Coordinates of N, CA and C and ligand atoms in Angstrom, one line a residue:
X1 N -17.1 0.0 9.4 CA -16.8 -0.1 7.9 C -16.1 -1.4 7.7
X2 N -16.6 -2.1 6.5 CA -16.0 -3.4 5.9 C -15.3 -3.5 5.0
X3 N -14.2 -3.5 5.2 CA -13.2 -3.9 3.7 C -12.9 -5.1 3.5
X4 N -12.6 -5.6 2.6 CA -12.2 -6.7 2.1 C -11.3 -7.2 1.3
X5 N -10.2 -7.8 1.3 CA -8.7 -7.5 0.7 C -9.2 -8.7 0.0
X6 N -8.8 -8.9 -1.6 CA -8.7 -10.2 -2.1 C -7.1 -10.1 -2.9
X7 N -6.7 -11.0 -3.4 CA -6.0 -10.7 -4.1 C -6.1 -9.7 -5.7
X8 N -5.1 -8.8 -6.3 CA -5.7 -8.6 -7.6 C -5.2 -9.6 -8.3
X9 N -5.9 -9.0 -9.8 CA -5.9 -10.1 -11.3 C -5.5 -8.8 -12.0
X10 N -5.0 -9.6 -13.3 CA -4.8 -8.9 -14.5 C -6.2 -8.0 -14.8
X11 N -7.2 -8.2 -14.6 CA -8.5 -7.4 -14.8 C -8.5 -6.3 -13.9
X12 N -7.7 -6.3 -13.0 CA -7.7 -4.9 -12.0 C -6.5 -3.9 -12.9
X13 N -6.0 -4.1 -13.9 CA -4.8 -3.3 -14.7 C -5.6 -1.8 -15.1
X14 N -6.8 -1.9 -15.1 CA -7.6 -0.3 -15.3 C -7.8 0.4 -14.3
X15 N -7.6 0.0 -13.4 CA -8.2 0.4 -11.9 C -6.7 1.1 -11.5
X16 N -6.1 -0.2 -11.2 CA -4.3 0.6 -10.8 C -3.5 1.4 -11.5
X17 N -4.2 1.3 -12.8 CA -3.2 2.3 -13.8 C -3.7 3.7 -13.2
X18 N -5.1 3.8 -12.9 CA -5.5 5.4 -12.6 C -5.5 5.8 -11.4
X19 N -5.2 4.9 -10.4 CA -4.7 5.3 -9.3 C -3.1 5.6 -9.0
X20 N -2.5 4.7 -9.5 CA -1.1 5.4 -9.5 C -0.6 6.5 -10.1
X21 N -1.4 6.5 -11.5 CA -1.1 8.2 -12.1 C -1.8 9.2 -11.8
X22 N -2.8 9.3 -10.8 CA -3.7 10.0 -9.9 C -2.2 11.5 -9.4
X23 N -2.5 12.9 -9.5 CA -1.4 13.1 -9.1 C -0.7 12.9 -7.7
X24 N -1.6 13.1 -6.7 CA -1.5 12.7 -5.6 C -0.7 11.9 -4.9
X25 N -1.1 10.4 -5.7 CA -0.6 9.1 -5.9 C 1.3 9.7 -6.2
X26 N 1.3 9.7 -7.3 CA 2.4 10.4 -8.0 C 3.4 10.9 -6.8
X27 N 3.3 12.0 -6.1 CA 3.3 13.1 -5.6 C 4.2 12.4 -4.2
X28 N 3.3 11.5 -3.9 CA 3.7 11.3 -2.6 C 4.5 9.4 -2.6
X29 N 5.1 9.2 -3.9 CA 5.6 7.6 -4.4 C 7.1 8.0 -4.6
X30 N 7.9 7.6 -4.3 CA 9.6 7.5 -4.2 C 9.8 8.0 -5.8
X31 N 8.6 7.1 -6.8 CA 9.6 7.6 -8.1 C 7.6 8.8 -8.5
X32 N 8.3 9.7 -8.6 CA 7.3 10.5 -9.2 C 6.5 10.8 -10.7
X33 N 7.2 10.0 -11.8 CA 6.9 10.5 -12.9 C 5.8 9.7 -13.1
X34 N 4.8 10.2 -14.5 CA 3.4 9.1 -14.7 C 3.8 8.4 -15.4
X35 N 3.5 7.2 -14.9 CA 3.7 5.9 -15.9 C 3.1 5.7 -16.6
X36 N 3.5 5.0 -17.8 CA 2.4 5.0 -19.2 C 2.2 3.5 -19.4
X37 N 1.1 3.3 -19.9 CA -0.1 2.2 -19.5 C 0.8 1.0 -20.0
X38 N 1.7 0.6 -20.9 CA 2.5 -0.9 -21.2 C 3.8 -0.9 -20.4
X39 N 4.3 0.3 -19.7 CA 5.0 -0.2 -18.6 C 4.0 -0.3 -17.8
X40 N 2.8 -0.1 -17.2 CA 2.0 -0.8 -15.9 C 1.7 -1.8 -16.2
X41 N 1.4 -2.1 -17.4 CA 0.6 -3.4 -17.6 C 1.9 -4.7 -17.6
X42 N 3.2 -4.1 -17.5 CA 4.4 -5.0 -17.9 C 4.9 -5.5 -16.3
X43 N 5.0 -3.9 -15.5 CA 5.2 -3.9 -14.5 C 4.1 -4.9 -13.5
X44 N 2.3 -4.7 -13.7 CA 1.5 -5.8 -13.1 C 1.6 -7.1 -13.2
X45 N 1.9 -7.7 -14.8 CA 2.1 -9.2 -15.2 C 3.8 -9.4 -13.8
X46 N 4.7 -8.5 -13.9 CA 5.9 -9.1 -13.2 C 5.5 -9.4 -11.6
X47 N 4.1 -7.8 -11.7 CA 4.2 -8.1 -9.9 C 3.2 -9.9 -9.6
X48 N 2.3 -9.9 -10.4 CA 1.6 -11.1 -10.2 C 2.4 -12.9 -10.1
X49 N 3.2 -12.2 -10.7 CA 4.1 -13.6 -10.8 C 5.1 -14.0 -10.4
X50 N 5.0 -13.1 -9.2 CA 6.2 -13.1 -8.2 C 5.9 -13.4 -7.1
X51 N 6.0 -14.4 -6.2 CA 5.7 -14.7 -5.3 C 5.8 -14.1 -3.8
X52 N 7.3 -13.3 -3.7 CA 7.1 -12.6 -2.9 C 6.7 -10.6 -2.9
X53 N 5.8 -11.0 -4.1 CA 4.8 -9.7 -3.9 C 3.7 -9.9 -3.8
X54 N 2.7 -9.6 -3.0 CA 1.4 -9.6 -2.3 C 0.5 -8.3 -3.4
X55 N -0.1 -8.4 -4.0 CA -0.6 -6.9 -4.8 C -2.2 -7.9 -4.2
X56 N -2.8 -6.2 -3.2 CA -4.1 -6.9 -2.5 C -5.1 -5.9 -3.0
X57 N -6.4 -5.9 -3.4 CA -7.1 -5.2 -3.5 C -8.4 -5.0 -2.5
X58 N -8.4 -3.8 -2.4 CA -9.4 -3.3 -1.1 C -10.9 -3.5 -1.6
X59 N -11.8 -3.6 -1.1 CA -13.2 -4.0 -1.6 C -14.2 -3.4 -0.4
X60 N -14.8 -2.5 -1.2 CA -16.0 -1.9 0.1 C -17.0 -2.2 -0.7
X61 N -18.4 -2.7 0.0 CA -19.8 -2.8 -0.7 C -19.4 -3.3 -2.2
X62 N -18.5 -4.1 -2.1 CA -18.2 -4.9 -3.9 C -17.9 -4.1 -4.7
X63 N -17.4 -2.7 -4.4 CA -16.6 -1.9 -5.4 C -15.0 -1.9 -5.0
X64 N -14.2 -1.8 -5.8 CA -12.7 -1.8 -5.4 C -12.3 -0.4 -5.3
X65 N -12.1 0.2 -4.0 CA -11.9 1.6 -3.6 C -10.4 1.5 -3.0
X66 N -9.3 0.6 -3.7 CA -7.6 1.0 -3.5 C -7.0 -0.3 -3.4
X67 N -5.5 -0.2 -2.8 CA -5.1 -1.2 -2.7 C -3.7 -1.5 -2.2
X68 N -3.5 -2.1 -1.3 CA -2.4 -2.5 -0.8 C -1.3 -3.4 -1.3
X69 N 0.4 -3.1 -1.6 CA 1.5 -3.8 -2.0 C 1.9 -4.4 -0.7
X70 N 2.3 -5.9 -0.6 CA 3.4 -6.1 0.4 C 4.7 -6.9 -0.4
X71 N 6.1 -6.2 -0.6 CA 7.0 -6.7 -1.1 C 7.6 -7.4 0.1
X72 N 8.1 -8.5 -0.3 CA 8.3 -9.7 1.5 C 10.0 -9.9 0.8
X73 N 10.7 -9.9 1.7 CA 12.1 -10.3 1.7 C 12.7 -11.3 2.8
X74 N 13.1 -12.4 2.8 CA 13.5 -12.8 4.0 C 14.7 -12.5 4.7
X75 N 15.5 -12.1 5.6 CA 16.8 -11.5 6.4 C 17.7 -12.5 6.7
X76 N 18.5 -12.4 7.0 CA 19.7 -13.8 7.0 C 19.4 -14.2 8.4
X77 N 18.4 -13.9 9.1 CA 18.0 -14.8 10.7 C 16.6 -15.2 10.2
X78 N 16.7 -15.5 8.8 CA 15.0 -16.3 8.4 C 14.0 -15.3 9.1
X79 N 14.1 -14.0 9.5 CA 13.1 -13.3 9.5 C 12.5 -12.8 8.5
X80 N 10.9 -12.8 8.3 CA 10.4 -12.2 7.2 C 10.1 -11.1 7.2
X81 N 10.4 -10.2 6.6 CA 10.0 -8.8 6.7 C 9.2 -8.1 5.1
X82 N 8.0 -7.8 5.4 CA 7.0 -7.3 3.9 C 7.4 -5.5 4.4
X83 N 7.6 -5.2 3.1 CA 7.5 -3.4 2.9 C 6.0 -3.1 2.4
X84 N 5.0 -2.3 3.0 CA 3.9 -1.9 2.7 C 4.1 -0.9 1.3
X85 N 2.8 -0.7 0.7 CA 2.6 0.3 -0.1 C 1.2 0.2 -0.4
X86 N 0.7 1.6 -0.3 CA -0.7 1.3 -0.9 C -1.1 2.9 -1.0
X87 N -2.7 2.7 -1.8 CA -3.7 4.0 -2.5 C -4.7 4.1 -2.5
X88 N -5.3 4.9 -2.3 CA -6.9 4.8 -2.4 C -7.2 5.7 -3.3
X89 N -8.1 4.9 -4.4 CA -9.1 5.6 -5.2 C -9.6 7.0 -5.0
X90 N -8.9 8.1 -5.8 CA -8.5 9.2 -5.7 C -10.6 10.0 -5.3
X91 N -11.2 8.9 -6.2 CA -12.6 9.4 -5.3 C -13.0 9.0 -4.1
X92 N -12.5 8.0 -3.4 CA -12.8 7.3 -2.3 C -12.4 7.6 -1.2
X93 N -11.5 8.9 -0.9 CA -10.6 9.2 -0.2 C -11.2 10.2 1.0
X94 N -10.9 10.1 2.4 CA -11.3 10.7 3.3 C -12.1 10.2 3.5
X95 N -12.8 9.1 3.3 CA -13.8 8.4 3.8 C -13.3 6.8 5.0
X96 N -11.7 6.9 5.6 CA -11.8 5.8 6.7 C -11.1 4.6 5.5
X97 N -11.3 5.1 4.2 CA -11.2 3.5 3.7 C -9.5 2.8 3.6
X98 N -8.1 4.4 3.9 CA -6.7 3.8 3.9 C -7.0 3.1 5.4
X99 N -7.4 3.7 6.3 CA -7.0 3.0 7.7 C -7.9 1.7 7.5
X100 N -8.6 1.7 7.1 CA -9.8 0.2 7.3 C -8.9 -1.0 6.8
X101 N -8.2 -0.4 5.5 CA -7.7 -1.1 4.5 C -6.4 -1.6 5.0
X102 N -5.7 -0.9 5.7 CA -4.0 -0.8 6.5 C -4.7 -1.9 8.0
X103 N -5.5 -1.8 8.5 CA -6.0 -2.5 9.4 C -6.5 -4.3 9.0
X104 N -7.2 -4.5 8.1 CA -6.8 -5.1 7.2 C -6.0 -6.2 6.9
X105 N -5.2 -5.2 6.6 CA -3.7 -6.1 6.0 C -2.8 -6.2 6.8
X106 N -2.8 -5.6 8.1 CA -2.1 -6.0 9.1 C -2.5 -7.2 10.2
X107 N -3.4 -7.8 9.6 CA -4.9 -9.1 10.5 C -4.6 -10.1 9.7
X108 N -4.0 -9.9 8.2 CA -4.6 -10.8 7.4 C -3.5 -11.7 7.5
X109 N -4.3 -13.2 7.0 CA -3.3 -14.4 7.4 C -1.9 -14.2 6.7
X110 N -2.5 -13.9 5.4 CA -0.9 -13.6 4.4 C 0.2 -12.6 4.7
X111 N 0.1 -11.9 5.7 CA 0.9 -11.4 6.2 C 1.9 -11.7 8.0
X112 N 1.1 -12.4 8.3 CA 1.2 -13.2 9.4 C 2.6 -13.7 9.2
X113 N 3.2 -13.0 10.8 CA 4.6 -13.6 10.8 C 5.8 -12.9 10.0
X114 N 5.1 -11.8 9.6 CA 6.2 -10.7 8.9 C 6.5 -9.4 9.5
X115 N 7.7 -8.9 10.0 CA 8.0 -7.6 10.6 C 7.3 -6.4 8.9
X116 N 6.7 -5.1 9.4 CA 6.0 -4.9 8.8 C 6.6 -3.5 8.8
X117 N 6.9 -2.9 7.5 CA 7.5 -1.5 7.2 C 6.6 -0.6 6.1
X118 N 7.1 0.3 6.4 CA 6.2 1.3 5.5 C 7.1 2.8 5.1
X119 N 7.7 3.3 4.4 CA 8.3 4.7 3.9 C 7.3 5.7 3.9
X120 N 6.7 7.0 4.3 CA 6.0 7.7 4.7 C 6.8 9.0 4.1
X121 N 6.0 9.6 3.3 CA 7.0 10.8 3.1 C 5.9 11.5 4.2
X122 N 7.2 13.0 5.1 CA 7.0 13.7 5.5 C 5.4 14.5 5.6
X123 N 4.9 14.5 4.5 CA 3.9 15.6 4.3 C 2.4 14.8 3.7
X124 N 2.7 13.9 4.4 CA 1.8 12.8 3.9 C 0.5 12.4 5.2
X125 N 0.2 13.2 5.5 CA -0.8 13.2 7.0 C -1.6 12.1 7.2
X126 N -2.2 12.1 5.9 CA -3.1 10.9 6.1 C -2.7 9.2 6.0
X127 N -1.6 9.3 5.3 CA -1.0 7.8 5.5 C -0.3 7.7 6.9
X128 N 0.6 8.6 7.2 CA 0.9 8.5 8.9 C -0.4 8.2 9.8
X129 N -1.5 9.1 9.7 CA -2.4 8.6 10.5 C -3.7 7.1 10.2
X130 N -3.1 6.8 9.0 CA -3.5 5.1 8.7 C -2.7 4.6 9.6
X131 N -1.2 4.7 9.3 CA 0.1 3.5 9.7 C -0.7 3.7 11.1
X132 N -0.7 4.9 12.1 CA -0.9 4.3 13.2 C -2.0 4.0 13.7
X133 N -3.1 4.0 13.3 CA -4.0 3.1 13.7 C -4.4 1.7 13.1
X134 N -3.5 1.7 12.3 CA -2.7 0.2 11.6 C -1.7 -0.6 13.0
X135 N -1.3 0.3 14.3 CA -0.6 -0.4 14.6 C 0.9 0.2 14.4
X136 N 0.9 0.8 13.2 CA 3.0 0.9 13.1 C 3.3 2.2 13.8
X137 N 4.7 2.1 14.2 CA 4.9 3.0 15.2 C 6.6 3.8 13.9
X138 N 6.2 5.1 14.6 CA 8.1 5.8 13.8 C 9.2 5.0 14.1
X139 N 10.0 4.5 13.0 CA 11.0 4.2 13.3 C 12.2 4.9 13.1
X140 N 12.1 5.1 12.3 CA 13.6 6.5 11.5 C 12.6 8.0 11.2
X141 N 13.3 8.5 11.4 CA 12.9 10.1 10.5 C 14.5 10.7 9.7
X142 N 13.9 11.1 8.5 CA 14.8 11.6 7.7 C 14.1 13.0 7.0
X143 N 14.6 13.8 6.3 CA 13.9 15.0 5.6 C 12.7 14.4 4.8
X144 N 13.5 13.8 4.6 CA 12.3 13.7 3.2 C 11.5 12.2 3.2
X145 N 11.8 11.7 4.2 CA 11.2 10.4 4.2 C 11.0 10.0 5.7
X146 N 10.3 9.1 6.4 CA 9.7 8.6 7.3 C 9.3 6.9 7.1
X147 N 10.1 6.4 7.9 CA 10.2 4.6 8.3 C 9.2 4.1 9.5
X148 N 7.9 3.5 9.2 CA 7.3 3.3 9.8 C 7.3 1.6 10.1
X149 N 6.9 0.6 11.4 CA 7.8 -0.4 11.6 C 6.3 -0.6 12.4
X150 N 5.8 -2.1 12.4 CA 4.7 -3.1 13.0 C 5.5 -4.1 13.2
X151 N 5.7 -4.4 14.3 CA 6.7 -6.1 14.7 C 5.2 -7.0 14.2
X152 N 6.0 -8.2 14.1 CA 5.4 -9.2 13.4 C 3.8 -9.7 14.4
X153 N 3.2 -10.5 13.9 CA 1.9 -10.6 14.2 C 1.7 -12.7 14.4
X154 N 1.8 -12.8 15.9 CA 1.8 -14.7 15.0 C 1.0 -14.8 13.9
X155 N 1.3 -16.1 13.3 CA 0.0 -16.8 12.3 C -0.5 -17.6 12.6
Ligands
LIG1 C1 -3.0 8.7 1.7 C2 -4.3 8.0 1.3 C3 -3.9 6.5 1.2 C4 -5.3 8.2 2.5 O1 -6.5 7.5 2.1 P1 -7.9 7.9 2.7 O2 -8.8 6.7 2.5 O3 -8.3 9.2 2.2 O4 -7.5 8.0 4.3 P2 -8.6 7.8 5.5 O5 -9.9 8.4 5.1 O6 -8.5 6.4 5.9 O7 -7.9 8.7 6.6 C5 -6.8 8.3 7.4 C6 -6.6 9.3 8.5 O8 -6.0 10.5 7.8 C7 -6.9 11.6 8.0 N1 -6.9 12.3 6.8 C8 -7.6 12.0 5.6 N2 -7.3 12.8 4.7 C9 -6.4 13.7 5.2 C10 -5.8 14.9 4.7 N3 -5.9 15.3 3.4 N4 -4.9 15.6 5.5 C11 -4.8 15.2 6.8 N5 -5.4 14.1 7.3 C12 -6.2 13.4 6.5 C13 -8.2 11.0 8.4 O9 -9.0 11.9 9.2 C14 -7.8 9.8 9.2 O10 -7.4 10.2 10.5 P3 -8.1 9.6 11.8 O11 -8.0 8.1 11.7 O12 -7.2 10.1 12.9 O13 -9.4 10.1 11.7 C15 -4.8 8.5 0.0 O14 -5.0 9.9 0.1 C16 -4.0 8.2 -1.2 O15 -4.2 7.2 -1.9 N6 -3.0 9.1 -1.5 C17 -2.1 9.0 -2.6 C18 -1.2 7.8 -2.5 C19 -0.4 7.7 -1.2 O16 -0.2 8.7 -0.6 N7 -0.1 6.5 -0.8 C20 0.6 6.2 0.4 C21 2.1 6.4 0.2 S1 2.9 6.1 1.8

């Protein structure tokens, strides 16, 4: 299977808005409530213009089936460290396309040279079994949440 990460555009704002309010999506996201469409479209203009956020979209056979966040912070030892987040198109799901996509973005140049994290709630099966065939291993466990950790990758 072939995915392909490009960066998104403002023209991807219909796509993300119905994945994130997907309940699913919702369900298994730190903040749960549905977002309504001029905070996403307010929230995508801030993520696009920010340089240390990565907003990647996934691409199989030239349809966009989800998409990966990397928020990047640098550490006071000039280490870079990106926090993962990502979804898949609530119809595209179970078909290979989060691991393809997590596999991916852990290859890709733009993330090269970044210690690599991910929050995982508990009951979330199928993103735990992306992270690790992405590579990320447990690093914390808590009740209600789960720290998933990929050491850095040269560039
Ligand atoms: C979690 C999510 C990204 C998984 O996407 P997906 O494309 O369906 O996942 P995949 O098809 O690549 O499957 C990944 C692995 O999980 C398994 N899996 C898929 N759906 C599953 C399910 N409902 N329960 C248990 N395991 C499941 C697959 O068999 C595969 O395991 P394998 O590699 O060992 O065979 C998708 O369901 C989603 O977008 N959920 C809502 C948002 C979300 O949870 N985001 C992540 C927050 S950390």
């Amino acid at each position: 299977m072939t995915v392909r990460l490009r960066p998104a555009t403002a023209a991807d704002a219909a796509d993300l808005f119905r994945w994130r309010n997907d309940p699913l999506t919702r369900q298994q996201s730190l903040t749960t409530d549905a977002i309504p469409w001029d905070a996403h479209v307010a929230w995508l203009g801030r993520v696009l213009a920010d340089p240390d956020r990565l907003l990647l979209i996934a691409e199989a056979d030239g349809a966009a089936v989800g998409s990966v966040r990397c928020d990047v912070s640098r550490q006071g030892d000039g280490m870079g460290r990106g926090v993962l987040s990502w979804q898949i198109a609530p119809e595209q799901r179970g078909r290979g396309y989060a691991s393809a996509m997590l596999k991916a973005a852990v290859a890709d140049g733009r993330l090269a040279g970044l210690e690599l994290w991910a929050e995982i709630k508990p009951d979330n099966a199928a993103s735990r079994r992306a992270a690790l065939a992405a590579g990320f291993t447990c690093a914390r466990t808590a009740p209600d949440l789960t720290s998933w950790r990929r050491g850095p990758r040269p560039g």
